Coordinates of C-alpha atoms in Angstrom, one line a residue:
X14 CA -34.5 7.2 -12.6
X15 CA -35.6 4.6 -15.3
X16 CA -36.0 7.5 -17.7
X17 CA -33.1 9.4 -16.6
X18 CA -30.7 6.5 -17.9
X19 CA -32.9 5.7 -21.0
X20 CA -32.6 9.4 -22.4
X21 CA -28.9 9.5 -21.0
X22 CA -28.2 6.1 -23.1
X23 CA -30.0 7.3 -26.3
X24 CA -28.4 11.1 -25.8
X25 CA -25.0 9.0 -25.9
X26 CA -25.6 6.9 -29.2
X27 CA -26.9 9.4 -30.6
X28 CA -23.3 11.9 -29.7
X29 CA -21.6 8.6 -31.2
X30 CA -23.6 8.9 -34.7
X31 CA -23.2 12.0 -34.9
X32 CA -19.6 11.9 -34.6
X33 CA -19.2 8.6 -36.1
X34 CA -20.8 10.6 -39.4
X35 CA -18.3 13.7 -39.7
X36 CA -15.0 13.7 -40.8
X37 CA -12.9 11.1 -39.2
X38 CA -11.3 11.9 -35.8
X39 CA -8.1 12.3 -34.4
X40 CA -6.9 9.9 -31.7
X41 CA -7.9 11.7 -28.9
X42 CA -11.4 12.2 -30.1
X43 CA -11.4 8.1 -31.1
X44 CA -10.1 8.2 -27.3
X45 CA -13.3 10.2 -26.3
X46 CA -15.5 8.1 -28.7
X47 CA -14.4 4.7 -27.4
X48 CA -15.4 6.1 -23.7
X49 CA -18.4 7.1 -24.9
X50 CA -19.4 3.7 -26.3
X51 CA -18.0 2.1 -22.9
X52 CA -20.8 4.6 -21.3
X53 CA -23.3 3.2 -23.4
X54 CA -22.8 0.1 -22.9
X55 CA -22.5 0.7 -18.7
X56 CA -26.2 2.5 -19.0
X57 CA -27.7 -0.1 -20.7
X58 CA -26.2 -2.4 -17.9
X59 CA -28.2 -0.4 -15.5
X60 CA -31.1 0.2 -17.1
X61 CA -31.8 -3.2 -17.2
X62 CA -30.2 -3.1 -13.5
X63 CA -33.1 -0.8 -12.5
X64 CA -35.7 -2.4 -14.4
X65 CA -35.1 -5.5 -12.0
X66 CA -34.9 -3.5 -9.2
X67 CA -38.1 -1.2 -9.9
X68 CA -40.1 -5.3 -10.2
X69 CA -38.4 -6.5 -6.9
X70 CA -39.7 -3.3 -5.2
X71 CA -43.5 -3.9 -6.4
X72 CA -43.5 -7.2 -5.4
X73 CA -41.9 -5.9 -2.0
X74 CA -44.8 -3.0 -1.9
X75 CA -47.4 -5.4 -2.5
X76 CA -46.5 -7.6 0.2
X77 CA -46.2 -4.4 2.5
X78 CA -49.3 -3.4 1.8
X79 CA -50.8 -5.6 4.4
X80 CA -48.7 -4.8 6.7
X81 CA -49.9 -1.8 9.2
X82 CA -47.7 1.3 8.9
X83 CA -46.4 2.5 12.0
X84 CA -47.3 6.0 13.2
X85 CA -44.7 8.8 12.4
X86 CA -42.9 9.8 15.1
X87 CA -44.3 12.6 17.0
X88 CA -43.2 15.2 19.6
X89 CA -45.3 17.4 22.3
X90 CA -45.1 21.1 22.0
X91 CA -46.3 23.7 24.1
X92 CA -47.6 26.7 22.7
X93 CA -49.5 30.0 24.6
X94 CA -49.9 27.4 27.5
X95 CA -51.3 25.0 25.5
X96 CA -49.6 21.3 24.9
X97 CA -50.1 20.2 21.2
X98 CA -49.1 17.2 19.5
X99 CA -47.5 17.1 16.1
X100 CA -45.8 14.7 14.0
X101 CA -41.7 14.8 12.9
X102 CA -41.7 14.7 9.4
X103 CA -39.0 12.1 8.2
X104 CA -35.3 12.8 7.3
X105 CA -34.7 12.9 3.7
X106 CA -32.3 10.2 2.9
X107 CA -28.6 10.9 2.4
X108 CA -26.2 10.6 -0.4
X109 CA -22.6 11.1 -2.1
X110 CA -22.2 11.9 -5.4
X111 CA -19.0 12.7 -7.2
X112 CA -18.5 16.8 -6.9
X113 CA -16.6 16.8 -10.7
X114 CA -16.6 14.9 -13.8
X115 CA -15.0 11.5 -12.6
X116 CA -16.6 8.9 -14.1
X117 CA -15.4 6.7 -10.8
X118 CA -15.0 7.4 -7.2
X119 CA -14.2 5.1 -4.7
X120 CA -14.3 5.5 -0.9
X121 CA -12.0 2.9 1.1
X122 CA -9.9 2.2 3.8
X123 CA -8.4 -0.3 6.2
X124 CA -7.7 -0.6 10.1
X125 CA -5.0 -3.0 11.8
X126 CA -4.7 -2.9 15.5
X127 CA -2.2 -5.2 16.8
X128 CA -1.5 -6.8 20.3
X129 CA 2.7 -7.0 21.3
X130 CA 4.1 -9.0 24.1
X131 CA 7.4 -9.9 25.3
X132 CA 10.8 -8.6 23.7
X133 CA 8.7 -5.8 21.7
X134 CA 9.9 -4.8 18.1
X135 CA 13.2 -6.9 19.3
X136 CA 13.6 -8.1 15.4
X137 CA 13.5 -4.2 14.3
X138 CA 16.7 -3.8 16.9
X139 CA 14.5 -2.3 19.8
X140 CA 16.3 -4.2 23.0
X141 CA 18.7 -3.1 25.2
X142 CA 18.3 1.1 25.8
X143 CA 15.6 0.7 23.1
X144 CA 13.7 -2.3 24.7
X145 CA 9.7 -1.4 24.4
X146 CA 7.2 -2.2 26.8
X147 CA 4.1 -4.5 26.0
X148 CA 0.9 -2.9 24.3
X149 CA -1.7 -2.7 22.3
X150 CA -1.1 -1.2 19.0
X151 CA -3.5 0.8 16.3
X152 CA -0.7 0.1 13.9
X153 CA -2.6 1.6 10.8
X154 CA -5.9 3.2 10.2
X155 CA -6.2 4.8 6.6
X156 CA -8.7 5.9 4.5
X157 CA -8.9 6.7 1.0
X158 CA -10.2 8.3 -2.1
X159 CA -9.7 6.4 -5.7
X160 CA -11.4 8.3 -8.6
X161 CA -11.2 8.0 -12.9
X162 CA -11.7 10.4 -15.6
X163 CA -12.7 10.1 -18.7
X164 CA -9.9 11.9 -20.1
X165 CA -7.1 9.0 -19.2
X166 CA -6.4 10.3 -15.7
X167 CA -6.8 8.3 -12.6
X168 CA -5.6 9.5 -9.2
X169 CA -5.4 8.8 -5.3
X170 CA -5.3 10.5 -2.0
X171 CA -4.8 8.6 1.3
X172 CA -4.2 9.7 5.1
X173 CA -3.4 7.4 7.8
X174 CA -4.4 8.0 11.4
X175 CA -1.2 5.8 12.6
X176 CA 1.7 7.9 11.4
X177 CA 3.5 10.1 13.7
X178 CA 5.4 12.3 10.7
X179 CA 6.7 15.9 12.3
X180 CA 5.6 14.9 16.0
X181 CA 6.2 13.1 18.9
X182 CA 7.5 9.4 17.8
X183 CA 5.2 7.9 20.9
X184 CA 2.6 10.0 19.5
X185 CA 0.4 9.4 16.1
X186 CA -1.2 11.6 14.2
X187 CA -3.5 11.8 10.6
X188 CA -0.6 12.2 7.8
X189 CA -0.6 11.4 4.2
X190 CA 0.3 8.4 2.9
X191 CA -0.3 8.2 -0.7
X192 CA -1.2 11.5 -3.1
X193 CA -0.8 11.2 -6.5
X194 CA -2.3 11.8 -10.5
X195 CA -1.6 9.1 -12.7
X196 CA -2.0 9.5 -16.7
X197 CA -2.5 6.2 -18.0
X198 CA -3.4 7.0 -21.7
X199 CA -0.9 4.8 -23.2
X200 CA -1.0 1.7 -21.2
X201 CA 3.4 1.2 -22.2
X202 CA 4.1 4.5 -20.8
X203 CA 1.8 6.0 -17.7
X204 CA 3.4 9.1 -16.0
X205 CA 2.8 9.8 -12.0
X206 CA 3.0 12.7 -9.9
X207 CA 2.7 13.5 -6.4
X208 CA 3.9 10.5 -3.5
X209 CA 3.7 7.3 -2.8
X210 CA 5.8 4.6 -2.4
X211 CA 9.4 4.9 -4.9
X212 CA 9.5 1.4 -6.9
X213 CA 12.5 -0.4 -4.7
X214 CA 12.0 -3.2 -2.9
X215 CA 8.8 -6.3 -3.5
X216 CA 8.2 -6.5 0.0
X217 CA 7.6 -2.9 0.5
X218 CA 5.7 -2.6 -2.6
X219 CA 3.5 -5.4 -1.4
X220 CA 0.4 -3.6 0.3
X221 CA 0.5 -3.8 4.0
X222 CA -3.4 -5.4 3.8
X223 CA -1.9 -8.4 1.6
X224 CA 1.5 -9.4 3.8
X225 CA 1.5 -12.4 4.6
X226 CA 3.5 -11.7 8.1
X227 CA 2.2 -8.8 10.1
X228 CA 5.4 -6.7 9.9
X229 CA 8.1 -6.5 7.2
X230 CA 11.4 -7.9 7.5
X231 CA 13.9 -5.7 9.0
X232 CA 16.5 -5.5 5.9
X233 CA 13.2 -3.4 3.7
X234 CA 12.6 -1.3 6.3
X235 CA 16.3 -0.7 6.8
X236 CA 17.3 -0.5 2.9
X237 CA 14.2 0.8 0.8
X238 CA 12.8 4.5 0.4
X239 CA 9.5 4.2 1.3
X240 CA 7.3 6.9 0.3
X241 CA 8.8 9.9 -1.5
X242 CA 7.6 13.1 -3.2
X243 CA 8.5 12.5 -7.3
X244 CA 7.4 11.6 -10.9
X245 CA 7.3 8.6 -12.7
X246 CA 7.3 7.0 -15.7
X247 CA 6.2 3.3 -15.8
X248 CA 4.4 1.0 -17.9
X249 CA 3.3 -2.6 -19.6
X250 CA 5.2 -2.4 -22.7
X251 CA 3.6 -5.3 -23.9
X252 CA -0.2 -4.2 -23.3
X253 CA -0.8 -3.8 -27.3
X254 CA 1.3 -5.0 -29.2
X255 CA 1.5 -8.9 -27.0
X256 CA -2.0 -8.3 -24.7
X257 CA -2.3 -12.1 -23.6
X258 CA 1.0 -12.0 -22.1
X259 CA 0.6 -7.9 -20.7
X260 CA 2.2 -8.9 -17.6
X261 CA 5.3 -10.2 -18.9
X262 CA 7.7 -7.2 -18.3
X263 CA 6.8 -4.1 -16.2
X264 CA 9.2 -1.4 -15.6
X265 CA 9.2 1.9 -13.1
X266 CA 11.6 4.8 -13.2
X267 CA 10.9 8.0 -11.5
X268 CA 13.1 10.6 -9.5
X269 CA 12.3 11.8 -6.1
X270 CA 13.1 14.5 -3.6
X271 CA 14.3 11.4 -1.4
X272 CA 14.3 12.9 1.8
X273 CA 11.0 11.4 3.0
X274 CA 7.3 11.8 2.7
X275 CA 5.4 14.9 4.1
X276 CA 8.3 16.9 3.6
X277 CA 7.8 19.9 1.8
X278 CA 11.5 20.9 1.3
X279 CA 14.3 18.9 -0.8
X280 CA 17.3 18.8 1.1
X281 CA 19.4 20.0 -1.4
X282 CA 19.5 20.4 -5.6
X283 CA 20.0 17.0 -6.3
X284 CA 17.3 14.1 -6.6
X285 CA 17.1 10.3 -6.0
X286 CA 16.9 8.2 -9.2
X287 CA 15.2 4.8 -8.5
X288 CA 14.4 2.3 -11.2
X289 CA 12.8 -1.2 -11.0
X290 CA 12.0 -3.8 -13.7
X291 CA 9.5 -6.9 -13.3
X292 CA 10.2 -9.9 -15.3
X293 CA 6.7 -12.9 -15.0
X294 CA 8.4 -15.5 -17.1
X295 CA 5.9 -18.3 -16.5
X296 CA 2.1 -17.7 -15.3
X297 CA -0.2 -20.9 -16.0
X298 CA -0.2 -24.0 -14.7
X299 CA 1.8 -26.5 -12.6
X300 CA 0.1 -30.4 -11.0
X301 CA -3.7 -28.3 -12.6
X302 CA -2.7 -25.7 -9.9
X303 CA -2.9 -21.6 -10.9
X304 CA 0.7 -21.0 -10.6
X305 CA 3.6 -18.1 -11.6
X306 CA 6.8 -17.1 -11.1
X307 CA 8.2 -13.2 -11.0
X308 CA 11.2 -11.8 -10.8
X309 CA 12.2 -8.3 -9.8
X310 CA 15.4 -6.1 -9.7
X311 CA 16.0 -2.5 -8.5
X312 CA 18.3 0.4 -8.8
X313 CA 18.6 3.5 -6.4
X314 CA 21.0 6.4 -6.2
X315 CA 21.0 9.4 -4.0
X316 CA 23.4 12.3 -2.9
X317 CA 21.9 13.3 0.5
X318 CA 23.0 16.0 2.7
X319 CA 23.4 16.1 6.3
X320 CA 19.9 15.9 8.5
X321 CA 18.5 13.0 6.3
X322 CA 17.1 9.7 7.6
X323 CA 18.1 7.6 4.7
X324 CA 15.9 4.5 6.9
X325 CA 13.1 5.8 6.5
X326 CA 10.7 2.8 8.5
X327 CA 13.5 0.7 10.4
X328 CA 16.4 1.1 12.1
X329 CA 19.5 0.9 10.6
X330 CA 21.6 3.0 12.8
X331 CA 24.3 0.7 15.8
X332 CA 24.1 1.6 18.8
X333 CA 26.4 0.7 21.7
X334 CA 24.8 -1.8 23.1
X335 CA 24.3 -3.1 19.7
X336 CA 20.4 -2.1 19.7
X337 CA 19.4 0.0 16.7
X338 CA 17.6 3.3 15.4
X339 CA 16.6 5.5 12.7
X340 CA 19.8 6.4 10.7
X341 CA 19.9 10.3 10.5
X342 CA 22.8 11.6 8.3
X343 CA 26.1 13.7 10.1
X344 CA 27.0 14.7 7.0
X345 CA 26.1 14.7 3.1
X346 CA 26.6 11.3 1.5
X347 CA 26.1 9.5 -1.5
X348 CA 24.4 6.1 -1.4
X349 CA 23.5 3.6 -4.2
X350 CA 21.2 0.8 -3.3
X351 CA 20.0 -2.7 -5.7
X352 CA 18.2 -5.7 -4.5
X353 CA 16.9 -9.0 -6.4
X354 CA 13.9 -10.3 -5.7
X355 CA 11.4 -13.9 -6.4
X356 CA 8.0 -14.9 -6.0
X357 CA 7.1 -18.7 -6.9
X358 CA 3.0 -19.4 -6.5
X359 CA 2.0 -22.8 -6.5
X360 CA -1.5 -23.8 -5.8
X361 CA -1.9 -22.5 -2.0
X362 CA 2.1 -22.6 -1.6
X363 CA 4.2 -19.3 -2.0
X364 CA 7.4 -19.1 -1.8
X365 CA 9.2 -15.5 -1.7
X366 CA 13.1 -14.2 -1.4
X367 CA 14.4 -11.0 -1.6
X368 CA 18.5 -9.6 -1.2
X369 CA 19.3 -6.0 -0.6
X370 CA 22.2 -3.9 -0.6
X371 CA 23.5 -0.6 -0.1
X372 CA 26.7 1.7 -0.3
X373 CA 27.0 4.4 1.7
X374 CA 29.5 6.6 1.1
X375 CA 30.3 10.2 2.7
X376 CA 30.9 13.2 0.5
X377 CA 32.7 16.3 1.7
X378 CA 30.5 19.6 0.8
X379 CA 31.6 23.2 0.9
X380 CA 35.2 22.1 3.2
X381 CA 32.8 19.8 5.6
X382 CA 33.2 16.2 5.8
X383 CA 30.8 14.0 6.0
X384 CA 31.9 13.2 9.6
X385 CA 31.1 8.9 9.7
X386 CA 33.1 6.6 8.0
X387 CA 31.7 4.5 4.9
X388 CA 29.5 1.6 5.3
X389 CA 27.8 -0.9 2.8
X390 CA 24.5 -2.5 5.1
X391 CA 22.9 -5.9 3.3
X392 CA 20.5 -8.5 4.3
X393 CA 17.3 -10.1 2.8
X394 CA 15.0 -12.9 3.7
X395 CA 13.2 -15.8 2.4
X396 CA 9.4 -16.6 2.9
X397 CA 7.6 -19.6 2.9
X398 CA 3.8 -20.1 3.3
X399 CA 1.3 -22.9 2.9
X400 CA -2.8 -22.5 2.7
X401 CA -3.6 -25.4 4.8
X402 CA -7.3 -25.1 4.8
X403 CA -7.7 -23.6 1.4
X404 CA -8.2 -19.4 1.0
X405 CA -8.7 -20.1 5.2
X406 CA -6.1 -20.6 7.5
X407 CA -2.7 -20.4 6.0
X408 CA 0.6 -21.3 7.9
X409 CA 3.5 -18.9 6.9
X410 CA 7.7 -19.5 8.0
X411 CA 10.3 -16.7 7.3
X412 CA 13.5 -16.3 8.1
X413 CA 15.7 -12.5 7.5
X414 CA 19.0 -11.1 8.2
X415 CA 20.0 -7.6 8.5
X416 CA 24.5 -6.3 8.6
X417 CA 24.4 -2.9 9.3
X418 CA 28.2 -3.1 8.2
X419 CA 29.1 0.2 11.1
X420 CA 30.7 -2.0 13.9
X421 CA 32.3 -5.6 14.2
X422 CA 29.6 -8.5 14.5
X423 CA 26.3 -6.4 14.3
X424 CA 24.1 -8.7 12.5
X425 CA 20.6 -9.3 13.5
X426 CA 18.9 -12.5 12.8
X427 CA 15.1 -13.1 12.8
X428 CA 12.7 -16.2 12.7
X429 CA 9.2 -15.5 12.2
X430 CA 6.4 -18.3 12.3
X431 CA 3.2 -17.8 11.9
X432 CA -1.1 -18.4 11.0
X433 CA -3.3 -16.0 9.2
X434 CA -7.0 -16.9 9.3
X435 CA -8.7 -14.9 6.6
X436 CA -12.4 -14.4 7.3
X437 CA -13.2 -13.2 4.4
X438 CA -9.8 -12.5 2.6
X439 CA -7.7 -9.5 3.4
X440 CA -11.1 -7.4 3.8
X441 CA -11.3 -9.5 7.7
X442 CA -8.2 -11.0 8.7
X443 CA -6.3 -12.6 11.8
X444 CA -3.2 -12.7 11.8
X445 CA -0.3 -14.8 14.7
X446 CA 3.2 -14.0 14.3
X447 CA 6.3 -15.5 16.7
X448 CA 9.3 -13.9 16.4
X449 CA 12.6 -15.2 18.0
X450 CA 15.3 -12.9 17.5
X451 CA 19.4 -13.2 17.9
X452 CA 21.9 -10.4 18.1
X453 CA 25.5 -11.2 16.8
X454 CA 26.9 -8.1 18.4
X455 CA 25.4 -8.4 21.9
X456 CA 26.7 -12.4 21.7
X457 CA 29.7 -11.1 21.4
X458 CA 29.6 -8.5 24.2
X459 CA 27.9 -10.9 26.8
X460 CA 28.1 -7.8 29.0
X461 CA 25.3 -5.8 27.9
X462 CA 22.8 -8.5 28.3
X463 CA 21.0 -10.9 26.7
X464 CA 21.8 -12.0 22.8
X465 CA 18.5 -14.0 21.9
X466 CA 14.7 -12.2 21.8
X467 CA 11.1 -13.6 21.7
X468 CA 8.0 -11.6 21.0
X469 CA 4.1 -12.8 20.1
X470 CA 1.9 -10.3 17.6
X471 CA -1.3 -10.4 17.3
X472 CA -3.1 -8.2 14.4
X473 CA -7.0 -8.0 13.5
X474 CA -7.5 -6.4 10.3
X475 CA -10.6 -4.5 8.2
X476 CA -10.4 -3.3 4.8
X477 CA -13.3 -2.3 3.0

């Protein structure tokens, strides 16, 4: 192996004097040159990797060498009426290697089962003819494929095991989740294919392994996309030509089929447009404590036809008794959605807001009308949370508010406290969330019950 990655390390210089000699190249061979030089460099990393490795193992032989071997395992077999006794030879050991010519791979995943009791999913508008019994919960169980190419293309495919897209909603099923290339030659403009989540919304751009409640606020689920099937363009325009300050702006705009993910129709000619723009105006220090601030703002329009769940994750839809669910069109519309967004870091103190809004707006196609009258939904939340033992346990307070805007008084108002113990950061983490819950509309209509929820989650999560 030690001469493997020699002769691989000197076969590589000597590619880059050879080209380094001839006529000068053209960016993309300087491209292909740097790389080359970066897998120099990673060689002679481990070569000198192995070379430790190879003198920790003869030191580990020589103190073996003691040490009696056991006998290889052996099995009895009976031959012509004869018994005979032979050894099993050992199993070879087993390996992955990449199959093409990524020059990365990574296998990962995570798994978050959660325990629910008392006024279930009361703060997503499941009460009254929705109300949910206590359970137990595998709320998300993904795993995923990262890889890298030498030629500037990166790309990801994940499945999740708790999605119930196409089936049953009390059933789930292995879906995809995120499935996309991403060419990232120029660091200022990177284009994406495939799906994953559209850029609208902090909260749901957040990954789920890194909240710091164990569900998200009602207005995102409500207001944002979620995962669509599109293209993007997106970048760090100031990678180059300002690199100590990289992560000053960052902007996303892509178009999408915006009917979904896992759907393998559009639902008509037309696409959505979604744009978002990051702004980190400070990042340094504040009382000798790592702090920054950011600051987000999105942009989304769509022309859907009738059939379309335009809340794609939460309910958004008024019920009678004032409970909610998903929001599935009667007829086409047009809807155009922004939200503003903050994220202050302090030390172990974070403190997060977000406001979202939406206009939705029925169109008449081909003589039909869009058979529901016009509504604008809004709501947002703000998030507070304090490490009280530092990277350990970490308390966490947030308060949201979602208007559906489709009947009088239909507001839904949620408190959420909470502790998240983190093990060993996200990768093991235990999570607490109380949630109390109170429904304008049913406060109103004393009638159909009680106004004023509670629910206690509990989530254990692995990532590796």
């Amino acid at each position: 192996m030690r001469n493997y990655v020699i002769a691989s390390a000197t076969l590589a210089g000597l590619m880059l004097i050879t080209c380094r000699n001839g006529q000068a190249a053209d960016p993309d061979e300087s491209a292909r040159l740097k790389k080359l030089e970066e897998a120099v460099q990673a060689l002679q990393k481990e070569n000198a990797q192995l070379e430790q490795e190879v003198s920790d193992l003869k030191k580990e032989t020589a103190s073996a060498a003691a040490v009696p071997r056991e006998a290889p395992t052996k099995k009895q077999v009976t031959h012509d009426g004869k018994t005979y006794v032979e050894a099993v030879p050992e199993k070879p050991s087993i390996y992955v290697v990449p199959r093409g010519a990524e020059i990365k791979l990574t296998l990962g995943g995570s798994i978050q089962v959660n325990f629910e009791d008392g006024d279930v999913s009361a703060f997503e508008g499941s009460f009254g003819l929705n109300k949910k019994a206590d359970r137990f919960r595998i709320r998300r169980a993904k795993i995923n494929l990262i890889g890298e190419f030498a030629e500037n293309f990166d790309f990801k495919i994940e499945g999740n095991f708790g999605l119930s897209d196409g089936i049953s909603s009390n059933r789930t099923d292995f879906a995809g989740n995120d499935i996309f290339v991403n060419w990232h030659r120029f660091p200022e403009a990177q284009i994406k294919v495939g799906q994953w989540k559209a850029p609208f919304g902090l909260e749901q751009l957040t990954p789920d392994e890194s909240l710091f409640t164990i569900e998200r606020s009602l207005p995102t689920g409500a207001i944002t996309p979620e995962r669509q099937i599109g293209a993007q363009l997106w970048g760090k325009p100031l990678t180059n030509v300002w690199p100590e300050e990289k992560d000053l702006l960052t902007y996303y705009v892509g178009i999408f089929n915006g009917n979904g993910r896992n759907i393998t129709i559009n639902d008509n000619n037309n696409f959505m447009a979604v744009g978002r723009l990051e702004v980190m105006p400070f990042k340094g220090k504040i009382f000798g404590q790592a702090s920054s601030l950011k600051l987000g703002g999105d942009f989304l329009n769509s022309r859907d036809d009738k059939g379309t769940n335009i809340s794609q994750t939460l309910n958004l839809l008024v019920n009678l008794d004032g409970s909610l669910t998903p929001y599935i069109l009667p007829g086409a519309d047009e809807r155009t959605a922004w939200s503003v967004d903050a994220w202050l870091t302090v030390g172990p103190f974070d403190l997060i807001g977000e406001y979202l809004a939406e206009d939705v707006d029925g169109r008449t196609v081909a003589g039909h009308a869009p058979g529901f009258a016009n509504f604008d939904p809004s709501g947002g939340y703000v998030q507070g949370s304090y490490f009280i033992i530092p990277k350990k346990l970490q308390a966490v307070v947030k308060w949201e508010t979602l208007e559906p805007d489709q009947v009088n008084d239909d507001n839904i108002q949620s408190l959420t406290g909470g502790l998240n113990y983190y093990i060993h950061g996200d990768s093991i983490k235990l999570m607490l969330n109380y949630i109390h819950t109170w429904s304008d509309f049913r406060k109103a209509h004393p009638q159909f019950g009680d106004d004023d929820f509670n629910e206690v989650i509990t989530r254990v999560q692995v990532t590796f």
